[in-house]
GROMACS .gro file of C-alpha atoms in nm:
model
  443
    1UNK     CA    1  -6.600  10.834   0.535
    2UNK     CA    2  -6.621  10.742   0.865
    3UNK     CA    3  -6.339  10.605   1.063
    4UNK     CA    4  -6.515  10.238   1.051
    5UNK     CA    5  -6.557  10.280   0.714
    6UNK     CA    6  -6.188  10.361   0.645
    7UNK     CA    7  -6.092  10.040   0.881
    8UNK     CA    8  -6.286   9.847   0.672
    9UNK     CA    9  -6.137   9.944   0.334
   10UNK     CA   10  -5.780   9.930   0.503
   11UNK     CA   11  -5.876   9.578   0.623
   12UNK     CA   12  -6.009   9.480   0.258
   13UNK     CA   13  -5.715   9.595   0.111
   14UNK     CA   14  -5.469   9.399   0.338
   15UNK     CA   15  -5.639   9.063   0.340
   16UNK     CA   16  -5.843   9.052   0.001
   17UNK     CA   17  -6.193   8.992  -0.085
   18UNK     CA   18  -6.273   8.676   0.059
   19UNK     CA   19  -6.178   8.774   0.410
   20UNK     CA   20  -6.363   9.107   0.375
   21UNK     CA   21  -6.690   8.889   0.268
   22UNK     CA   22  -6.636   8.679   0.575
   23UNK     CA   23  -6.610   8.973   0.799
   24UNK     CA   24  -6.933   9.117   0.679
   25UNK     CA   25  -7.100   8.777   0.726
   26UNK     CA   26  -7.012   8.752   1.080
   27UNK     CA   27  -7.123   9.070   1.132
   28UNK     CA   28  -7.437   9.020   0.955
   29UNK     CA   29  -7.529   8.701   1.196
   30UNK     CA   30  -7.411   8.920   1.473
   31UNK     CA   31  -7.672   9.158   1.384
   32UNK     CA   32  -7.956   8.896   1.292
   33UNK     CA   33  -7.909   8.701   1.644
   34UNK     CA   34  -7.926   9.054   1.835
   35UNK     CA   35  -7.600   9.036   1.940
   36UNK     CA   36  -7.356   9.348   1.959
   37UNK     CA   37  -7.216   9.386   1.619
   38UNK     CA   38  -6.922   9.630   1.724
   39UNK     CA   39  -6.721   9.621   2.075
   40UNK     CA   40  -6.646   9.894   2.290
   41UNK     CA   41  -6.324   9.878   2.181
   42UNK     CA   42  -6.483   9.926   1.824
   43UNK     CA   43  -6.673  10.230   1.924
   44UNK     CA   44  -6.373  10.392   2.122
   45UNK     CA   45  -6.161  10.342   1.799
   46UNK     CA   46  -6.399  10.488   1.588
   47UNK     CA   47  -6.388  10.843   1.805
   48UNK     CA   48  -6.251  11.099   1.602
   49UNK     CA   49  -6.022  11.385   1.783
   50UNK     CA   50  -6.128  11.742   1.833
   51UNK     CA   51  -5.888  11.845   1.562
   52UNK     CA   52  -6.029  11.608   1.304
   53UNK     CA   53  -6.381  11.704   1.387
   54UNK     CA   54  -6.325  12.050   1.347
   55UNK     CA   55  -6.126  12.020   1.018
   56UNK     CA   56  -6.417  11.817   0.869
   57UNK     CA   57  -6.668  12.062   0.985
   58UNK     CA   58  -6.497  12.362   0.853
   59UNK     CA   59  -6.283  12.239   0.561
   60UNK     CA   60  -6.318  12.522   0.369
   61UNK     CA   61  -6.110  12.698   0.581
   62UNK     CA   62  -5.846  12.412   0.552
   63UNK     CA   63  -5.470  12.568   0.518
   64UNK     CA   64  -5.302  12.593   0.189
   65UNK     CA   65  -5.015  12.365   0.160
   66UNK     CA   66  -4.720  12.538   0.068
   67UNK     CA   67  -4.376  12.557   0.023
   68UNK     CA   68  -4.114  12.827  -0.045
   69UNK     CA   69  -3.906  12.868  -0.340
   70UNK     CA   70  -3.634  13.131  -0.421
   71UNK     CA   71  -3.731  13.484  -0.522
   72UNK     CA   72  -3.791  13.482  -0.891
   73UNK     CA   73  -3.681  13.814  -1.145
   74UNK     CA   74  -4.034  13.866  -1.181
   75UNK     CA   75  -4.295  13.921  -0.881
   76UNK     CA   76  -4.625  13.751  -0.863
   77UNK     CA   77  -4.989  13.773  -0.763
   78UNK     CA   78  -5.162  13.495  -0.650
   79UNK     CA   79  -5.527  13.500  -0.666
   80UNK     CA   80  -5.689  13.233  -0.447
   81UNK     CA   81  -6.070  13.148  -0.482
   82UNK     CA   82  -6.279  12.851  -0.480
   83UNK     CA   83  -6.362  12.835  -0.862
   84UNK     CA   84  -6.365  13.017  -1.190
   85UNK     CA   85  -6.615  12.791  -1.340
   86UNK     CA   86  -6.871  12.945  -1.601
   87UNK     CA   87  -7.129  12.932  -1.307
   88UNK     CA   88  -6.916  13.129  -1.070
   89UNK     CA   89  -6.765  13.414  -1.309
   90UNK     CA   90  -7.036  13.682  -1.253
   91UNK     CA   91  -7.008  13.936  -0.990
   92UNK     CA   92  -6.737  13.923  -0.742
   93UNK     CA   93  -6.536  13.647  -0.922
   94UNK     CA   94  -6.527  13.847  -1.220
   95UNK     CA   95  -6.441  14.138  -1.005
   96UNK     CA   96  -6.128  13.979  -0.819
   97UNK     CA   97  -6.026  13.861  -1.167
   98UNK     CA   98  -5.996  14.224  -1.319
   99UNK     CA   99  -5.845  14.380  -0.996
  100UNK     CA  100  -5.595  14.080  -0.991
  101UNK     CA  101  -5.504  14.140  -1.311
  102UNK     CA  102  -5.475  14.527  -1.299
  103UNK     CA  103  -5.255  14.469  -0.970
  104UNK     CA  104  -5.034  14.252  -1.149
  105UNK     CA  105  -5.007  14.482  -1.430
  106UNK     CA  106  -4.930  14.794  -1.179
  107UNK     CA  107  -4.654  14.568  -1.047
  108UNK     CA  108  -4.511  14.391  -1.355
  109UNK     CA  109  -4.577  14.080  -1.185
  110UNK     CA  110  -4.731  13.734  -1.311
  111UNK     CA  111  -5.086  13.685  -1.226
  112UNK     CA  112  -5.130  13.313  -1.097
  113UNK     CA  113  -5.520  13.207  -1.036
  114UNK     CA  114  -5.547  12.925  -0.741
  115UNK     CA  115  -5.871  12.722  -0.729
  116UNK     CA  116  -5.987  12.550  -0.458
  117UNK     CA  117  -6.321  12.338  -0.551
  118UNK     CA  118  -6.285  12.326  -0.902
  119UNK     CA  119  -6.012  12.294  -1.177
  120UNK     CA  120  -5.929  12.650  -1.289
  121UNK     CA  121  -6.037  12.681  -1.655
  122UNK     CA  122  -5.814  12.905  -1.826
  123UNK     CA  123  -6.066  12.969  -2.095
  124UNK     CA  124  -6.278  13.134  -1.832
  125UNK     CA  125  -6.049  13.347  -1.749
  126UNK     CA  126  -5.946  13.494  -2.065
  127UNK     CA  127  -6.336  13.489  -2.150
  128UNK     CA  128  -6.354  13.785  -1.855
  129UNK     CA  129  -6.005  13.955  -1.953
  130UNK     CA  130  -6.092  13.970  -2.312
  131UNK     CA  131  -6.435  14.092  -2.256
  132UNK     CA  132  -6.284  14.395  -2.065
  133UNK     CA  133  -5.989  14.454  -2.267
  134UNK     CA  134  -5.739  14.381  -1.998
  135UNK     CA  135  -5.404  14.254  -2.166
  136UNK     CA  136  -5.143  14.120  -1.908
  137UNK     CA  137  -4.796  14.242  -1.939
  138UNK     CA  138  -4.683  13.910  -1.794
  139UNK     CA  139  -4.801  13.573  -1.800
  140UNK     CA  140  -5.062  13.418  -1.649
  141UNK     CA  141  -5.070  13.085  -1.472
  142UNK     CA  142  -5.309  12.833  -1.293
  143UNK     CA  143  -5.297  12.585  -0.979
  144UNK     CA  144  -5.566  12.362  -0.841
  145UNK     CA  145  -5.521  12.327  -0.467
  146UNK     CA  146  -5.818  12.128  -0.356
  147UNK     CA  147  -5.964  12.086  -0.043
  148UNK     CA  148  -5.840  11.767   0.107
  149UNK     CA  149  -6.111  11.529   0.232
  150UNK     CA  150  -6.102  11.163   0.296
  151UNK     CA  151  -5.860  10.992   0.038
  152UNK     CA  152  -6.102  10.746  -0.012
  153UNK     CA  153  -6.408  10.960  -0.064
  154UNK     CA  154  -6.194  11.184  -0.298
  155UNK     CA  155  -5.952  11.024  -0.545
  156UNK     CA  156  -5.657  11.200  -0.605
  157UNK     CA  157  -5.700  11.477  -0.915
  158UNK     CA  158  -5.448  11.471  -1.191
  159UNK     CA  159  -5.466  11.839  -1.206
  160UNK     CA  160  -5.413  11.882  -0.838
  161UNK     CA  161  -5.097  12.024  -0.726
  162UNK     CA  162  -4.893  11.834  -0.447
  163UNK     CA  163  -4.812  12.163  -0.273
  164UNK     CA  164  -4.815  12.534  -0.394
  165UNK     CA  165  -4.500  12.695  -0.453
  166UNK     CA  166  -4.487  13.063  -0.301
  167UNK     CA  167  -4.190  13.300  -0.268
  168UNK     CA  168  -4.083  13.587  -0.046
  169UNK     CA  169  -4.269  13.913  -0.111
  170UNK     CA  170  -4.529  13.733  -0.337
  171UNK     CA  171  -4.871  13.888  -0.290
  172UNK     CA  172  -5.192  13.686  -0.214
  173UNK     CA  173  -5.552  13.841  -0.334
  174UNK     CA  174  -5.829  13.649  -0.121
  175UNK     CA  175  -6.193  13.646  -0.228
  176UNK     CA  176  -6.390  13.565   0.078
  177UNK     CA  177  -6.343  13.508   0.443
  178UNK     CA  178  -6.275  13.149   0.431
  179UNK     CA  179  -6.021  13.203   0.121
  180UNK     CA  180  -5.875  13.444   0.387
  181UNK     CA  181  -5.889  13.197   0.661
  182UNK     CA  182  -5.716  12.923   0.458
  183UNK     CA  183  -5.432  13.146   0.329
  184UNK     CA  184  -5.378  13.334   0.658
  185UNK     CA  185  -5.181  13.002   0.838
  186UNK     CA  186  -4.961  12.966   0.537
  187UNK     CA  187  -4.827  13.333   0.441
  188UNK     CA  188  -4.761  13.633   0.608
  189UNK     CA  189  -5.073  13.819   0.705
  190UNK     CA  190  -4.924  14.139   0.566
  191UNK     CA  191  -4.887  13.963   0.207
  192UNK     CA  192  -5.267  13.956   0.193
  193UNK     CA  193  -5.523  14.146   0.018
  194UNK     CA  194  -5.868  14.045   0.139
  195UNK     CA  195  -6.129  14.182  -0.170
  196UNK     CA  196  -6.428  14.218   0.039
  197UNK     CA  197  -6.758  14.234  -0.191
  198UNK     CA  198  -7.023  14.194   0.081
  199UNK     CA  199  -7.097  14.178   0.443
  200UNK     CA  200  -7.010  13.823   0.491
  201UNK     CA  201  -7.112  13.801   0.823
  202UNK     CA  202  -7.485  13.822   0.663
  203UNK     CA  203  -7.432  13.480   0.507
  204UNK     CA  204  -7.511  13.302   0.861
  205UNK     CA  205  -7.730  13.276   1.134
  206UNK     CA  206  -7.593  13.345   1.467
  207UNK     CA  207  -7.332  13.062   1.517
  208UNK     CA  208  -7.002  12.899   1.437
  209UNK     CA  209  -6.949  13.004   1.079
  210UNK     CA  210  -7.036  13.372   1.205
  211UNK     CA  211  -6.803  13.383   1.434
  212UNK     CA  212  -6.539  13.226   1.223
  213UNK     CA  213  -6.598  13.504   0.982
  214UNK     CA  214  -6.602  13.802   1.205
  215UNK     CA  215  -6.300  13.689   1.323
  216UNK     CA  216  -6.105  13.727   0.992
  217UNK     CA  217  -6.311  14.051   0.911
  218UNK     CA  218  -6.149  14.190   1.228
  219UNK     CA  219  -5.814  14.087   1.156
  220UNK     CA  220  -5.581  14.413   1.150
  221UNK     CA  221  -5.278  14.260   0.976
  222UNK     CA  222  -5.425  14.206   0.641
  223UNK     CA  223  -5.553  14.462   0.402
  224UNK     CA  224  -5.913  14.496   0.288
  225UNK     CA  225  -6.008  14.639  -0.062
  226UNK     CA  226  -6.406  14.687  -0.013
  227UNK     CA  227  -6.666  14.691  -0.314
  228UNK     CA  228  -6.867  15.014  -0.326
  229UNK     CA  229  -6.814  15.319  -0.086
  230UNK     CA  230  -7.167  15.209   0.056
  231UNK     CA  231  -7.029  14.865   0.177
  232UNK     CA  232  -6.714  15.029   0.285
  233UNK     CA  233  -6.911  15.255   0.516
  234UNK     CA  234  -7.153  15.014   0.654
  235UNK     CA  235  -6.860  14.779   0.760
  236UNK     CA  236  -6.726  15.087   0.941
  237UNK     CA  237  -7.045  15.166   1.101
  238UNK     CA  238  -7.096  14.831   1.242
  239UNK     CA  239  -6.767  14.778   1.422
  240UNK     CA  240  -6.482  14.710   1.169
  241UNK     CA  241  -6.337  15.058   1.218
  242UNK     CA  242  -6.002  14.938   1.170
  243UNK     CA  243  -6.081  14.958   0.785
  244UNK     CA  244  -5.987  15.307   0.866
  245UNK     CA  245  -5.637  15.230   0.861
  246UNK     CA  246  -5.587  14.890   0.638
  247UNK     CA  247  -5.901  14.923   0.415
  248UNK     CA  248  -5.989  15.099   0.080
  249UNK     CA  249  -6.282  15.106  -0.124
  250UNK     CA  250  -6.352  15.126  -0.518
  251UNK     CA  251  -6.678  15.162  -0.747
  252UNK     CA  252  -6.719  14.922  -0.997
  253UNK     CA  253  -6.712  14.989  -1.331
  254UNK     CA  254  -6.930  14.921  -1.672
  255UNK     CA  255  -6.743  14.965  -1.983
  256UNK     CA  256  -6.974  15.111  -2.282
  257UNK     CA  257  -6.817  14.852  -2.519
  258UNK     CA  258  -6.989  14.561  -2.301
  259UNK     CA  259  -7.293  14.740  -2.119
  260UNK     CA  260  -7.525  14.949  -2.374
  261UNK     CA  261  -7.873  14.928  -2.503
  262UNK     CA  262  -7.897  14.649  -2.806
  263UNK     CA  263  -8.114  14.707  -3.086
  264UNK     CA  264  -8.501  14.577  -3.066
  265UNK     CA  265  -8.776  14.500  -3.251
  266UNK     CA  266  -8.961  14.816  -3.328
  267UNK     CA  267  -9.311  14.661  -3.230
  268UNK     CA  268  -9.204  14.380  -2.995
  269UNK     CA  269  -9.293  14.327  -2.619
  270UNK     CA  270  -9.104  14.479  -2.368
  271UNK     CA  271  -8.882  14.288  -2.162
  272UNK     CA  272  -8.907  14.234  -1.770
  273UNK     CA  273  -8.577  14.082  -1.581
  274UNK     CA  274  -8.603  13.916  -1.244
  275UNK     CA  275  -8.251  13.814  -1.079
  276UNK     CA  276  -8.349  13.433  -0.981
  277UNK     CA  277  -8.123  13.268  -0.748
  278UNK     CA  278  -8.346  13.015  -0.531
  279UNK     CA  279  -8.027  12.906  -0.353
  280UNK     CA  280  -7.905  13.252  -0.226
  281UNK     CA  281  -8.123  13.342   0.026
  282UNK     CA  282  -8.010  13.723   0.014
  283UNK     CA  283  -8.180  13.736  -0.286
  284UNK     CA  284  -8.519  13.682  -0.175
  285UNK     CA  285  -8.638  13.472  -0.469
  286UNK     CA  286  -8.963  13.392  -0.343
  287UNK     CA  287  -9.027  13.727  -0.233
  288UNK     CA  288  -8.954  13.817  -0.584
  289UNK     CA  289  -9.165  13.557  -0.717
  290UNK     CA  290  -9.477  13.676  -0.513
  291UNK     CA  291  -9.423  14.053  -0.613
  292UNK     CA  292  -9.409  13.967  -0.973
  293UNK     CA  293  -9.745  13.742  -0.927
  294UNK     CA  294  -9.882  14.027  -0.763
  295UNK     CA  295  -9.777  14.265  -1.045
  296UNK     CA  296  -9.914  14.044  -1.301
  297UNK     CA  297 -10.246  13.978  -1.154
  298UNK     CA  298 -10.308  14.358  -1.088
  299UNK     CA  299 -10.230  14.448  -1.445
  300UNK     CA  300  -9.878  14.654  -1.329
  301UNK     CA  301  -9.700  14.380  -1.610
  302UNK     CA  302  -9.955  14.343  -1.870
  303UNK     CA  303  -9.853  14.031  -2.041
  304UNK     CA  304  -9.982  14.183  -2.356
  305UNK     CA  305  -9.724  14.395  -2.335
  306UNK     CA  306  -9.453  14.251  -2.137
  307UNK     CA  307  -9.266  13.915  -2.159
  308UNK     CA  308  -9.070  13.798  -1.837
  309UNK     CA  309  -8.714  13.680  -1.799
  310UNK     CA  310  -8.588  13.491  -1.506
  311UNK     CA  311  -8.209  13.500  -1.495
  312UNK     CA  312  -7.972  13.329  -1.250
  313UNK     CA  313  -7.938  12.958  -1.167
  314UNK     CA  314  -8.116  12.660  -1.049
  315UNK     CA  315  -8.444  12.826  -1.142
  316UNK     CA  316  -8.757  12.582  -1.113
  317UNK     CA  317  -9.031  12.598  -1.347
  318UNK     CA  318  -9.287  12.845  -1.234
  319UNK     CA  319  -9.596  13.022  -1.393
  320UNK     CA  320  -9.749  13.344  -1.298
  321UNK     CA  321 -10.088  13.488  -1.305
  322UNK     CA  322 -10.328  13.255  -1.524
  323UNK     CA  323 -10.040  13.057  -1.621
  324UNK     CA  324  -9.793  13.270  -1.792
  325UNK     CA  325  -9.466  13.059  -1.828
  326UNK     CA  326  -9.153  13.304  -1.839
  327UNK     CA  327  -8.830  13.267  -2.022
  328UNK     CA  328  -8.569  13.066  -1.793
  329UNK     CA  329  -8.197  13.208  -1.842
  330UNK     CA  330  -7.913  12.982  -1.694
  331UNK     CA  331  -7.565  12.942  -1.785
  332UNK     CA  332  -7.507  13.271  -1.991
  333UNK     CA  333  -7.160  13.337  -2.092
  334UNK     CA  334  -7.026  13.694  -1.990
  335UNK     CA  335  -7.135  13.851  -2.308
  336UNK     CA  336  -7.460  13.671  -2.366
  337UNK     CA  337  -7.549  13.780  -2.043
  338UNK     CA  338  -7.442  14.149  -2.144
  339UNK     CA  339  -7.639  14.095  -2.484
  340UNK     CA  340  -7.954  14.001  -2.282
  341UNK     CA  341  -7.928  14.313  -2.037
  342UNK     CA  342  -7.893  14.528  -2.339
  343UNK     CA  343  -8.239  14.444  -2.459
  344UNK     CA  344  -8.408  14.451  -2.102
  345UNK     CA  345  -8.672  14.744  -2.018
  346UNK     CA  346  -8.733  14.677  -1.636
  347UNK     CA  347  -8.566  14.479  -1.388
  348UNK     CA  348  -8.629  14.339  -1.039
  349UNK     CA  349  -8.323  14.274  -0.847
  350UNK     CA  350  -8.345  14.238  -0.456
  351UNK     CA  351  -8.040  14.202  -0.201
  352UNK     CA  352  -8.111  14.148   0.155
  353UNK     CA  353  -7.759  14.303   0.228
  354UNK     CA  354  -7.594  14.638   0.224
  355UNK     CA  355  -7.398  14.620  -0.123
  356UNK     CA  356  -7.601  14.712  -0.431
  357UNK     CA  357  -7.530  14.385  -0.627
  358UNK     CA  358  -7.418  14.396  -0.953
  359UNK     CA  359  -7.759  14.334  -1.152
  360UNK     CA  360  -7.924  14.654  -1.097
  361UNK     CA  361  -7.583  14.815  -1.220
  362UNK     CA  362  -7.578  14.599  -1.526
  363UNK     CA  363  -7.901  14.679  -1.624
  364UNK     CA  364  -7.905  15.067  -1.579
  365UNK     CA  365  -7.558  15.068  -1.762
  366UNK     CA  366  -7.738  14.884  -2.038
  367UNK     CA  367  -8.037  15.121  -2.063
  368UNK     CA  368  -8.311  14.971  -1.835
  369UNK     CA  369  -8.496  15.049  -1.548
  370UNK     CA  370  -8.436  14.883  -1.215
  371UNK     CA  371  -8.631  14.842  -0.865
  372UNK     CA  372  -8.423  14.698  -0.602
  373UNK     CA  373  -8.476  14.726  -0.216
  374UNK     CA  374  -8.350  14.943   0.053
  375UNK     CA  375  -8.126  14.808   0.363
  376UNK     CA  376  -7.944  14.957   0.628
  377UNK     CA  377  -7.753  15.243   0.437
  378UNK     CA  378  -7.852  15.143   0.104
  379UNK     CA  379  -8.126  15.392   0.082
  380UNK     CA  380  -8.094  15.556  -0.259
  381UNK     CA  381  -7.870  15.468  -0.580
  382UNK     CA  382  -7.990  15.743  -0.794
  383UNK     CA  383  -7.665  15.870  -0.732
  384UNK     CA  384  -7.544  15.558  -0.987
  385UNK     CA  385  -7.855  15.590  -1.202
  386UNK     CA  386  -8.183  15.797  -1.185
  387UNK     CA  387  -8.312  15.479  -1.340
  388UNK     CA  388  -8.277  15.278  -1.023
  389UNK     CA  389  -8.543  15.297  -0.813
  390UNK     CA  390  -8.522  15.172  -0.445
  391UNK     CA  391  -8.800  15.064  -0.223
  392UNK     CA  392  -8.895  14.913   0.130
  393UNK     CA  393  -8.917  14.553   0.147
  394UNK     CA  394  -9.290  14.569   0.162
  395UNK     CA  395  -9.538  14.415  -0.086
  396UNK     CA  396  -9.697  14.743  -0.164
  397UNK     CA  397  -9.394  14.982  -0.214
  398UNK     CA  398  -9.228  14.711  -0.420
  399UNK     CA  399  -9.563  14.711  -0.631
  400UNK     CA  400  -9.566  15.097  -0.646
  401UNK     CA  401  -9.187  15.099  -0.759
  402UNK     CA  402  -9.266  14.852  -1.037
  403UNK     CA  403  -9.567  15.070  -1.168
  404UNK     CA  404  -9.321  15.394  -1.131
  405UNK     CA  405  -9.041  15.158  -1.326
  406UNK     CA  406  -9.322  15.036  -1.588
  407UNK     CA  407  -9.424  15.409  -1.637
  408UNK     CA  408  -9.050  15.510  -1.678
  409UNK     CA  409  -8.938  15.256  -1.903
  410UNK     CA  410  -9.265  15.368  -2.139
  411UNK     CA  411  -9.127  15.704  -2.135
  412UNK     CA  412  -8.878  15.705  -2.365
  413UNK     CA  413  -8.759  16.071  -2.338
  414UNK     CA  414  -8.749  16.025  -1.927
  415UNK     CA  415  -8.569  15.682  -1.971
  416UNK     CA  416  -8.318  15.804  -2.216
  417UNK     CA  417  -8.259  16.151  -2.022
  418UNK     CA  418  -8.171  15.925  -1.687
  419UNK     CA  419  -7.939  15.695  -1.882
  420UNK     CA  420  -7.738  15.989  -1.989
  421UNK     CA  421  -7.723  16.110  -1.633
  422UNK     CA  422  -7.568  15.774  -1.499
  423UNK     CA  423  -7.273  15.841  -1.277
  424UNK     CA  424  -7.155  15.460  -1.304
  425UNK     CA  425  -6.801  15.458  -1.407
  426UNK     CA  426  -6.744  15.295  -1.723
  427UNK     CA  427  -6.360  15.253  -1.714
  428UNK     CA  428  -6.205  14.944  -1.481
  429UNK     CA  429  -5.844  15.110  -1.498
  430UNK     CA  430  -5.961  15.421  -1.342
  431UNK     CA  431  -6.162  15.216  -1.108
  432UNK     CA  432  -5.900  15.063  -0.935
  433UNK     CA  433  -5.654  15.339  -1.001
  434UNK     CA  434  -5.646  15.509  -0.662
  435UNK     CA  435  -5.656  15.152  -0.481
  436UNK     CA  436  -5.360  15.039  -0.656
  437UNK     CA  437  -5.179  15.355  -0.587
  438UNK     CA  438  -5.200  15.294  -0.216
  439UNK     CA  439  -5.161  14.919  -0.228
  440UNK     CA  440  -4.828  14.956  -0.392
  441UNK     CA  441  -4.683  15.269  -0.258
  442UNK     CA  442  -4.310  15.225  -0.173
  443UNK     CA  443  -4.289  14.879  -0.316
   0.00000   0.00000   0.00000
């Protein structure tokens, strides 16, 4: 709400509805008569200060409102993220919860999940921990520290904490450059561990958001934990050389209890998976649709033998070829997603960044063949699984890769041999072990 709007509401509260209605009639009369509705003084009083303008523009970086309490007998790890809502759990947020839980266990600490855009759901947190068989040694707490917008636009939320209690030596795990920026003014920089799972500079055009992101990534006082050696090497090669001093990397894990082939109908159609996120530009949704449409029209995906699943969020209704309507899968729970992945034969998952992204790994760990794109140092992912095929972001290259993928998917012996040769980790405890030892050394 604008300053003028707030002033009107204040006038209404102080003088009542009758006075507010009279003021509206007067202003309408001025407008109809062609007179100035607002005076120069009104215009000047409506101006915002530079800090107000900046705060409104960069609200996601709004500092955590904190107060200090005495050190408790049990240490605490606080995970700061936007949301742990059902639509936010996959990939990065799930990994952040697993990492924070393992760190809490390593330090025999309490785990607190702090969210900023949505009231935290304990059931969702337990869904992740239970799915991966992780049991906390201490309790788990939840806190909602919402971004404070205009008090009239955003009524108080009952679940919101008036301020976030922190204590000396508390560790904060942040999950993005903006949650890191929001945490930095409120706690010692050395207490922050930034779980970095993408080159977040690539989220933006060359503008102010990218500048703010770059400043956080170049911070030499916080510690970084990077998802995959591939991304770590890319970040080092693109100017973030301080990660060699205060950064660590890990490879994600895909437990066999969750990711494995599922039973299928003996004579059923084969299943094709496309990672469909139209509102995440780096996933190249439109390019992917075009590739699938070509594949259908050229007979690479013979619809007499294949059915197509679009899996993601905000998926529009779409038809391929002469009118084939694919299955649209949205809002899947963690186990439902893994169950679906275990029935897939071939996938297409695009990511226009250096990180491999999770769907190619999820599918390969579940027995499928996957086609994805090359980018920068992401050239060959066969070390993770021979069933992951990388191709250049050219139409013919991707279609040729899909043709190869179809051949492998139909070749039971080759597909199973590749699956048996997977190099993907299967244990999150082992995945984080070296990083956790380095982070807690001397504590």
